[in-house]
């Protein structure tokens, strides 16, 4: 367990110091202190990782070695990048058996901490806060010169608008800050500023809400169901606000996801009601929520994330998180076997919080700034026409994105309809997370409060996000990297090869690379091939993605038939992707309009060619190229020679100086493991290694991060036991999940830390966030993700965010001076419990439930219901949009379908039982989709495909797991199904660093291209384009109305066929003491950049970084670094995902 405290002295210190001192010779000087804090083993593991980092080859290693590198990194981060903050109590036990369901506010999840990850808990930290009182350069300058979109850059076929919506859907599940309404001079009281109004767990809060009030609003209180409109979109209240779990700052892409998962919830309810006729409304609701939130978590883990990080190593890693190395087949057959590695994180015997109460972190919030995913308009498709080539519908009108935001967006969506909206989003690529791709329309946008009502003032979101990281003392880019044990940049050329970016950076920052704002650095950083996000952001993912699963008892000790019901558990097990959810509710839509294998990649993209080589043994294509092989062989030879010199010599000689301190803090074994990882990092080949080696690399990295990047913060109690048998369901507030911490990960718990907070008070406006946002983030021209990520994928991550993270902040947005004891609490739950649809507290839960047959409220049109204010009735409706709403609706339908199935199967189940089981099933489905569908598309490589599937099924695979159950622990059987939750000694929470790397607004385009689903599908099932809807028209209550006009199918198809934006500089549509980019990397044991060229090869980005930050790479803001960082081939994210997938 990591706490922000003085190092403990003990026996053997002199011997250890001698060993660490020798390591200093091989490790970057910036890490000497970090190494000194590590155990000897961890220090040597870090040396290995650091050596690989120096070589820069981890993503080019064979998959198994890549996974090993990541596993070591994750271990290091779990040990040294999880910091507990705030007043969250530790040590209080309760009986989990009293809460066999997800509570409204996320409480009673972590067994030893009833409040961990619940609504209102503090954001944790992955990196210690950095004082950033110096707010230079001006955020407006940063935003204008480095972020504002010049020309839309998309993600190609990798990520569509559904994918862009998904991450906002997830954000509505996970994170938010309690803030006042004034957006520019933010002076929120410390006791509120960093609390999270959502829950940190993957519990479907985006559709259920994070409290009883919201839950009550979204529930029908009939058969356990949630409210949803007859047209499959969200219902709206009298104000036109969507009725859903989180409607704040939403848009049509989020709303359509909310509606989808409301339908999923209700379908679960129907199934459960048919199966278990004795289940009442409450039981049906609770079970359906468990099921639906699990479905969402699964989609996020093995679908969305896989598309985001599209490499074999991350495919293996994300699937490994769910199934373990033994794979799905083994796990399905034999159950969870062999711990987290073999059996996956899901299904572990007990939750694991690594000694830090679970919460999401400020750094997690920072890296999830992904507004560049949003385009400038949504290209509607003509779904009345015949499909074109690859099932592509013809284009129809373009809808400006502002027309899809809020209440206007709700109206727009309603006019479009679910199918047309979904098809349009599916066929439209999202924006890329790159410099100059931040949507300009988001620079003058009206935000909403937690009720979905418009605030009185406009905000420049790009500048605000830069400011946010600074004000919250999130480390700037270089310090962020250091905090993540990543080698910092020393010059702009270390960040990017883009000369234009370098010039812009020079203009804004001069040569002060240490001043580089995180957001700019994340955008400008050279991306690993296949990654939609930067490697720096990926490290936070590495930490937090696993943590969200392993710290949640409903994915570990309570991931079983007894808790979910047999039918509900089967529902989760058989749902592998968002496509499965869409197939369940809109089979004609997917059959006609979806050609792609994943709903998160552009729908007219061809499915991947069969690969007979087992995933773990695949070798990245780049490694097979002759010139690459010879170059990498030379690097590996140098690495071998370097390791040989270790005998009797100093590890520091082989490790970047920034990690000397970190290695000194590691154990000997971890130090050597880090040396391996670090060496691979130096070669830069982990994502080009054969899949098995890539997974090995990732496993080692994850181990390192679990050991050194989990810090408990706040008041979350640890050590207090309860009986999990008392809570065989997901509670409304997320409590009673972690067996030894009843509050871990529940609503209101603090965000943890992956990196110790970096004090940035003196640097809050240096460079000015507006300058950073303008010069390095603001969209110049929309950059999409190609076919990899569609708008469903973009919506999915917001859907997940609605499930996981939020900050408790007052509404005044700029001068945030929230009291420390509340500043980092999370109003959502940190678990993947479907909070996006169920909410994070009883109030929200009551709002979304029908209290009949366990179902949730959903409109007859398949979209979310809306209350009298026009606000969607779903778990989390704050800052939502149609993409999130449609996912919420989908999973409400999923929940209700689970209810129906369970009701048929178990006729004795009442409403509450049906609800609880359906929630378990649905939240597991969501978690599964996120893990092995969304994440797989995000990190589109074989290694990450193996990794994400390994998370769920283990290395033994799905078939084995389906047949024999979980066998062999997390590696062989996957994390899912472990005998007990694992928190690595840190009570579970998401972390501030996790929040930071989830800044993915660049995924959003400027408009949603609707598709004409009345037309015959074109090639590859592509529907013709219809009108374009501006994204602002799909946000909030406006977005709910827009979605209702579009309809579920049209909206989903449109999102599915539209690529999301890329996480790149200049494709965007800082506070919390999160380290800046370089320190963030150091904190995650990643080699920091020393020059802008280390971050990105894009010269334009380098110029922009230089303009904003000068040569001060250490000043690079995290968000900028995550956007600018070079992405891995075939993938859309970077390292932090591994730990928290």
PDB file of C-alpha atoms in Angstrom, residues 507-695:
ATOM      1  CA  UNK A 507       6.611  29.411 -29.825  1.00  0.00           C
ATOM      2  CA  UNK A 508       4.440  28.701 -26.789  1.00  0.00           C
ATOM      3  CA  UNK A 509       6.906  27.134 -24.362  1.00  0.00           C
ATOM      4  CA  UNK A 510      10.232  28.221 -25.731  1.00  0.00           C
ATOM      5  CA  UNK A 511      12.834  25.594 -24.872  1.00  0.00           C
ATOM      6  CA  UNK A 512      11.235  24.880 -21.502  1.00  0.00           C
ATOM      7  CA  UNK A 513      10.141  21.290 -22.079  1.00  0.00           C
ATOM      8  CA  UNK A 514       9.403  20.983 -18.372  1.00  0.00           C
ATOM      9  CA  UNK A 515       6.629  23.542 -18.871  1.00  0.00           C
ATOM     10  CA  UNK A 516       4.840  21.444 -21.468  1.00  0.00           C
ATOM     11  CA  UNK A 517       1.243  20.968 -20.390  1.00  0.00           C
ATOM     12  CA  UNK A 518       0.126  17.405 -20.044  1.00  0.00           C
ATOM     13  CA  UNK A 519      -2.747  17.653 -22.514  1.00  0.00           C
ATOM     14  CA  UNK A 520      -0.522  19.145 -25.182  1.00  0.00           C
ATOM     15  CA  UNK A 521       2.149  16.535 -24.567  1.00  0.00           C
ATOM     16  CA  UNK A 522      -0.356  13.714 -24.790  1.00  0.00           C
ATOM     17  CA  UNK A 523      -1.646  15.074 -28.081  1.00  0.00           C
ATOM     18  CA  UNK A 524       1.794  15.799 -29.538  1.00  0.00           C
ATOM     19  CA  UNK A 525       3.563  12.661 -28.372  1.00  0.00           C
ATOM     20  CA  UNK A 526       4.521  10.260 -31.115  1.00  0.00           C
ATOM     21  CA  UNK A 527       2.015   7.439 -31.104  1.00  0.00           C
ATOM     22  CA  UNK A 528       2.838   3.770 -31.096  1.00  0.00           C
ATOM     23  CA  UNK A 529       1.572   2.246 -34.302  1.00  0.00           C
ATOM     24  CA  UNK A 530      -1.969   1.073 -33.714  1.00  0.00           C
ATOM     25  CA  UNK A 531      -2.463   3.239 -30.638  1.00  0.00           C
ATOM     26  CA  UNK A 532      -5.038   6.012 -30.822  1.00  0.00           C
ATOM     27  CA  UNK A 533      -3.607   7.492 -27.633  1.00  0.00           C
ATOM     28  CA  UNK A 534      -0.108   8.263 -26.494  1.00  0.00           C
ATOM     29  CA  UNK A 535       2.088   5.765 -24.717  1.00  0.00           C
ATOM     30  CA  UNK A 536       2.099   8.053 -21.695  1.00  0.00           C
ATOM     31  CA  UNK A 537      -1.694   7.936 -21.448  1.00  0.00           C
ATOM     32  CA  UNK A 538      -1.565   4.218 -21.993  1.00  0.00           C
ATOM     33  CA  UNK A 539       0.507   3.740 -18.842  1.00  0.00           C
ATOM     34  CA  UNK A 540      -2.349   5.210 -16.802  1.00  0.00           C
ATOM     35  CA  UNK A 541      -4.646   2.841 -18.665  1.00  0.00           C
ATOM     36  CA  UNK A 542      -2.251   0.037 -17.820  1.00  0.00           C
ATOM     37  CA  UNK A 543      -2.585   0.838 -14.147  1.00  0.00           C
ATOM     38  CA  UNK A 544      -6.247   1.629 -13.926  1.00  0.00           C
ATOM     39  CA  UNK A 545      -7.885  -0.709 -16.457  1.00  0.00           C
ATOM     40  CA  UNK A 546      -6.902  -3.769 -14.471  1.00  0.00           C
ATOM     41  CA  UNK A 547      -7.559  -1.988 -11.192  1.00  0.00           C
ATOM     42  CA  UNK A 548     -11.159  -1.232 -12.100  1.00  0.00           C
ATOM     43  CA  UNK A 549     -11.769  -4.941 -12.507  1.00  0.00           C
ATOM     44  CA  UNK A 550      -9.604  -6.486  -9.820  1.00  0.00           C
ATOM     45  CA  UNK A 551     -10.758  -4.097  -7.082  1.00  0.00           C
ATOM     46  CA  UNK A 552     -14.423  -4.711  -7.816  1.00  0.00           C
ATOM     47  CA  UNK A 553     -15.816  -7.700  -5.962  1.00  0.00           C
ATOM     48  CA  UNK A 554     -18.551  -8.036  -8.562  1.00  0.00           C
ATOM     49  CA  UNK A 555     -15.830  -8.872 -11.061  1.00  0.00           C
ATOM     50  CA  UNK A 556     -13.850 -10.993  -8.636  1.00  0.00           C
ATOM     51  CA  UNK A 557     -15.197 -12.808  -5.587  1.00  0.00           C
ATOM     52  CA  UNK A 558     -18.822 -12.148  -6.515  1.00  0.00           C
ATOM     53  CA  UNK A 559     -18.445 -12.748 -10.227  1.00  0.00           C
ATOM     54  CA  UNK A 560     -20.423 -15.949 -10.153  1.00  0.00           C
ATOM     55  CA  UNK A 561     -23.797 -17.496 -10.820  1.00  0.00           C
ATOM     56  CA  UNK A 562     -24.852 -17.112  -7.211  1.00  0.00           C
ATOM     57  CA  UNK A 563     -24.534 -13.335  -7.377  1.00  0.00           C
ATOM     58  CA  UNK A 564     -25.516 -12.763 -10.998  1.00  0.00           C
ATOM     59  CA  UNK A 565     -27.917 -15.686 -11.234  1.00  0.00           C
ATOM     60  CA  UNK A 566     -27.066 -18.511 -13.591  1.00  0.00           C
ATOM     61  CA  UNK A 567     -28.898 -16.866 -16.457  1.00  0.00           C
ATOM     62  CA  UNK A 568     -27.416 -13.473 -15.779  1.00  0.00           C
ATOM     63  CA  UNK A 569     -23.928 -14.903 -15.494  1.00  0.00           C
ATOM     64  CA  UNK A 570     -24.426 -16.703 -18.777  1.00  0.00           C
ATOM     65  CA  UNK A 571     -25.524 -13.387 -20.295  1.00  0.00           C
ATOM     66  CA  UNK A 572     -22.232 -11.769 -19.359  1.00  0.00           C
ATOM     67  CA  UNK A 573     -20.170 -14.752 -20.433  1.00  0.00           C
ATOM     68  CA  UNK A 574     -21.767 -14.883 -23.872  1.00  0.00           C
ATOM     69  CA  UNK A 575     -21.468 -11.150 -24.528  1.00  0.00           C
ATOM     70  CA  UNK A 576     -18.103 -10.398 -26.082  1.00  0.00           C
ATOM     71  CA  UNK A 577     -18.530  -7.045 -27.703  1.00  0.00           C
ATOM     72  CA  UNK A 578     -20.775  -4.081 -28.264  1.00  0.00           C
ATOM     73  CA  UNK A 579     -21.751  -5.752 -31.508  1.00  0.00           C
ATOM     74  CA  UNK A 580     -23.258  -8.569 -29.460  1.00  0.00           C
ATOM     75  CA  UNK A 581     -25.353  -6.039 -27.560  1.00  0.00           C
ATOM     76  CA  UNK A 582     -26.446  -4.360 -30.781  1.00  0.00           C
ATOM     77  CA  UNK A 583     -27.183  -7.720 -32.343  1.00  0.00           C
ATOM     78  CA  UNK A 584     -29.382  -8.537 -29.399  1.00  0.00           C
ATOM     79  CA  UNK A 585     -31.530  -5.430 -29.736  1.00  0.00           C
ATOM     80  CA  UNK A 586     -31.110  -4.384 -33.382  1.00  0.00           C
ATOM     81  CA  UNK A 587     -30.160  -7.496 -35.331  1.00  0.00           C
ATOM     82  CA  UNK A 588     -31.410  -6.103 -38.614  1.00  0.00           C
ATOM     83  CA  UNK A 589     -29.319  -2.956 -38.174  1.00  0.00           C
ATOM     84  CA  UNK A 590     -26.047  -4.757 -37.618  1.00  0.00           C
ATOM     85  CA  UNK A 591     -26.719  -7.346 -40.299  1.00  0.00           C
ATOM     86  CA  UNK A 592     -27.490  -4.669 -42.852  1.00  0.00           C
ATOM     87  CA  UNK A 593     -25.057  -1.914 -41.987  1.00  0.00           C
ATOM     88  CA  UNK A 594     -22.098  -3.321 -40.056  1.00  0.00           C
ATOM     89  CA  UNK A 595     -19.281  -4.921 -42.005  1.00  0.00           C
ATOM     90  CA  UNK A 596     -16.612  -4.452 -39.363  1.00  0.00           C
ATOM     91  CA  UNK A 597     -15.832  -7.015 -36.682  1.00  0.00           C
ATOM     92  CA  UNK A 598     -16.119  -4.423 -33.936  1.00  0.00           C
ATOM     93  CA  UNK A 599     -18.881  -1.874 -33.497  1.00  0.00           C
ATOM     94  CA  UNK A 600     -16.186   0.615 -32.486  1.00  0.00           C
ATOM     95  CA  UNK A 601     -14.279   0.589 -35.755  1.00  0.00           C
ATOM     96  CA  UNK A 602     -15.782   2.238 -38.811  1.00  0.00           C
ATOM     97  CA  UNK A 603     -18.558  -0.074 -39.884  1.00  0.00           C
ATOM     98  CA  UNK A 604     -17.585  -0.379 -43.528  1.00  0.00           C
ATOM     99  CA  UNK A 605     -14.082  -1.546 -42.649  1.00  0.00           C
ATOM    100  CA  UNK A 606     -13.382  -5.162 -43.530  1.00  0.00           C
ATOM    101  CA  UNK A 607     -13.128  -7.663 -40.710  1.00  0.00           C
ATOM    102  CA  UNK A 608      -9.572  -8.752 -39.919  1.00  0.00           C
ATOM    103  CA  UNK A 609      -8.140 -11.602 -41.926  1.00  0.00           C
ATOM    104  CA  UNK A 610      -7.908 -14.891 -40.039  1.00  0.00           C
ATOM    105  CA  UNK A 611      -4.570 -15.369 -38.318  1.00  0.00           C
ATOM    106  CA  UNK A 612      -3.689 -18.961 -37.602  1.00  0.00           C
ATOM    107  CA  UNK A 613      -0.783 -18.001 -35.390  1.00  0.00           C
ATOM    108  CA  UNK A 614      -1.819 -18.187 -31.719  1.00  0.00           C
ATOM    109  CA  UNK A 615      -2.212 -14.696 -30.363  1.00  0.00           C
ATOM    110  CA  UNK A 616       0.486 -14.983 -27.721  1.00  0.00           C
ATOM    111  CA  UNK A 617       3.075 -16.030 -30.262  1.00  0.00           C
ATOM    112  CA  UNK A 618       2.420 -13.390 -32.860  1.00  0.00           C
ATOM    113  CA  UNK A 619       5.117 -10.962 -33.886  1.00  0.00           C
ATOM    114  CA  UNK A 620       4.234  -7.365 -34.834  1.00  0.00           C
ATOM    115  CA  UNK A 621       4.482  -6.754 -38.558  1.00  0.00           C
ATOM    116  CA  UNK A 622       6.949  -3.941 -38.023  1.00  0.00           C
ATOM    117  CA  UNK A 623       9.345  -6.378 -36.370  1.00  0.00           C
ATOM    118  CA  UNK A 624       9.227  -8.634 -39.408  1.00  0.00           C
ATOM    119  CA  UNK A 625      10.433  -5.921 -41.759  1.00  0.00           C
ATOM    120  CA  UNK A 626      14.052  -6.563 -42.711  1.00  0.00           C
ATOM    121  CA  UNK A 627      15.440  -3.169 -41.777  1.00  0.00           C
ATOM    122  CA  UNK A 628      13.498  -3.196 -38.527  1.00  0.00           C
ATOM    123  CA  UNK A 629      14.690  -6.680 -37.631  1.00  0.00           C
ATOM    124  CA  UNK A 630      18.315  -5.833 -38.153  1.00  0.00           C
ATOM    125  CA  UNK A 631      17.947  -2.596 -36.242  1.00  0.00           C
ATOM    126  CA  UNK A 632      16.081  -4.258 -33.394  1.00  0.00           C
ATOM    127  CA  UNK A 633      18.484  -7.196 -33.331  1.00  0.00           C
ATOM    128  CA  UNK A 634      21.285  -4.721 -32.853  1.00  0.00           C
ATOM    129  CA  UNK A 635      19.319  -3.039 -30.082  1.00  0.00           C
ATOM    130  CA  UNK A 636      18.587  -6.371 -28.439  1.00  0.00           C
ATOM    131  CA  UNK A 637      22.246  -7.311 -28.681  1.00  0.00           C
ATOM    132  CA  UNK A 638      23.162  -4.070 -26.984  1.00  0.00           C
ATOM    133  CA  UNK A 639      20.502  -4.822 -24.374  1.00  0.00           C
ATOM    134  CA  UNK A 640      21.969  -8.275 -23.761  1.00  0.00           C
ATOM    135  CA  UNK A 641      25.426  -6.818 -23.430  1.00  0.00           C
ATOM    136  CA  UNK A 642      24.067  -4.178 -21.080  1.00  0.00           C
ATOM    137  CA  UNK A 643      22.452  -6.765 -18.820  1.00  0.00           C
ATOM    138  CA  UNK A 644      25.666  -8.813 -18.749  1.00  0.00           C
ATOM    139  CA  UNK A 645      27.498  -5.817 -17.362  1.00  0.00           C
ATOM    140  CA  UNK A 646      25.130  -5.706 -14.425  1.00  0.00           C
ATOM    141  CA  UNK A 647      27.108  -8.319 -12.510  1.00  0.00           C
ATOM    142  CA  UNK A 648      29.139  -6.340 -10.002  1.00  0.00           C
ATOM    143  CA  UNK A 649      28.157  -3.063 -11.631  1.00  0.00           C
ATOM    144  CA  UNK A 650      25.495  -0.459 -11.142  1.00  0.00           C
ATOM    145  CA  UNK A 651      22.006  -0.781 -12.567  1.00  0.00           C
ATOM    146  CA  UNK A 652      21.905   2.985 -12.877  1.00  0.00           C
ATOM    147  CA  UNK A 653      24.311   2.816 -15.769  1.00  0.00           C
ATOM    148  CA  UNK A 654      21.634   1.103 -17.852  1.00  0.00           C
ATOM    149  CA  UNK A 655      18.622   3.034 -16.675  1.00  0.00           C
ATOM    150  CA  UNK A 656      17.499   6.526 -17.540  1.00  0.00           C
ATOM    151  CA  UNK A 657      18.591   8.932 -14.860  1.00  0.00           C
ATOM    152  CA  UNK A 658      15.002   9.922 -14.139  1.00  0.00           C
ATOM    153  CA  UNK A 659      14.361   6.431 -12.790  1.00  0.00           C
ATOM    154  CA  UNK A 660      17.367   6.012 -10.534  1.00  0.00           C
ATOM    155  CA  UNK A 661      15.371   6.940  -7.474  1.00  0.00           C
ATOM    156  CA  UNK A 662      12.452   4.792  -8.557  1.00  0.00           C
ATOM    157  CA  UNK A 663      14.686   1.767  -9.042  1.00  0.00           C
ATOM    158  CA  UNK A 664      16.262   2.345  -5.669  1.00  0.00           C
ATOM    159  CA  UNK A 665      12.802   1.951  -4.162  1.00  0.00           C
ATOM    160  CA  UNK A 666      12.184  -1.315  -5.941  1.00  0.00           C
ATOM    161  CA  UNK A 667      12.941  -4.810  -4.809  1.00  0.00           C
ATOM    162  CA  UNK A 668      15.894  -6.510  -6.435  1.00  0.00           C
ATOM    163  CA  UNK A 669      13.632  -8.663  -8.566  1.00  0.00           C
ATOM    164  CA  UNK A 670      11.476  -5.732  -9.587  1.00  0.00           C
ATOM    165  CA  UNK A 671      14.593  -3.709 -10.311  1.00  0.00           C
ATOM    166  CA  UNK A 672      15.776  -6.370 -12.735  1.00  0.00           C
ATOM    167  CA  UNK A 673      12.299  -6.696 -14.188  1.00  0.00           C
ATOM    168  CA  UNK A 674      12.248  -2.961 -14.666  1.00  0.00           C
ATOM    169  CA  UNK A 675      15.658  -3.147 -16.312  1.00  0.00           C
ATOM    170  CA  UNK A 676      14.202  -5.564 -18.845  1.00  0.00           C
ATOM    171  CA  UNK A 677      11.139  -3.432 -19.407  1.00  0.00           C
ATOM    172  CA  UNK A 678      13.209  -0.278 -19.540  1.00  0.00           C
ATOM    173  CA  UNK A 679      15.577  -1.826 -22.042  1.00  0.00           C
ATOM    174  CA  UNK A 680      12.673  -2.854 -24.231  1.00  0.00           C
ATOM    175  CA  UNK A 681      11.305   0.676 -23.878  1.00  0.00           C
ATOM    176  CA  UNK A 682      14.603   2.064 -25.109  1.00  0.00           C
ATOM    177  CA  UNK A 683      14.353  -0.122 -28.186  1.00  0.00           C
ATOM    178  CA  UNK A 684      10.715   0.846 -28.599  1.00  0.00           C
ATOM    179  CA  UNK A 685       9.740  -2.610 -29.780  1.00  0.00           C
ATOM    180  CA  UNK A 686       7.343  -4.064 -27.237  1.00  0.00           C
ATOM    181  CA  UNK A 687       4.399  -3.588 -29.551  1.00  0.00           C
ATOM    182  CA  UNK A 688       6.324  -5.309 -32.359  1.00  0.00           C
ATOM    183  CA  UNK A 689       7.234  -8.388 -30.370  1.00  0.00           C
ATOM    184  CA  UNK A 690       5.390 -11.662 -30.877  1.00  0.00           C
ATOM    185  CA  UNK A 691       2.112 -11.517 -29.009  1.00  0.00           C
ATOM    186  CA  UNK A 692       3.179 -13.861 -26.234  1.00  0.00           C
ATOM    187  CA  UNK A 693       6.328 -11.856 -25.577  1.00  0.00           C
ATOM    188  CA  UNK A 694       4.340  -8.651 -25.826  1.00  0.00           C
ATOM    189  CA  UNK A 695       1.938  -9.953 -23.211  1.00  0.00           C
TER     190      UNK A 695
END
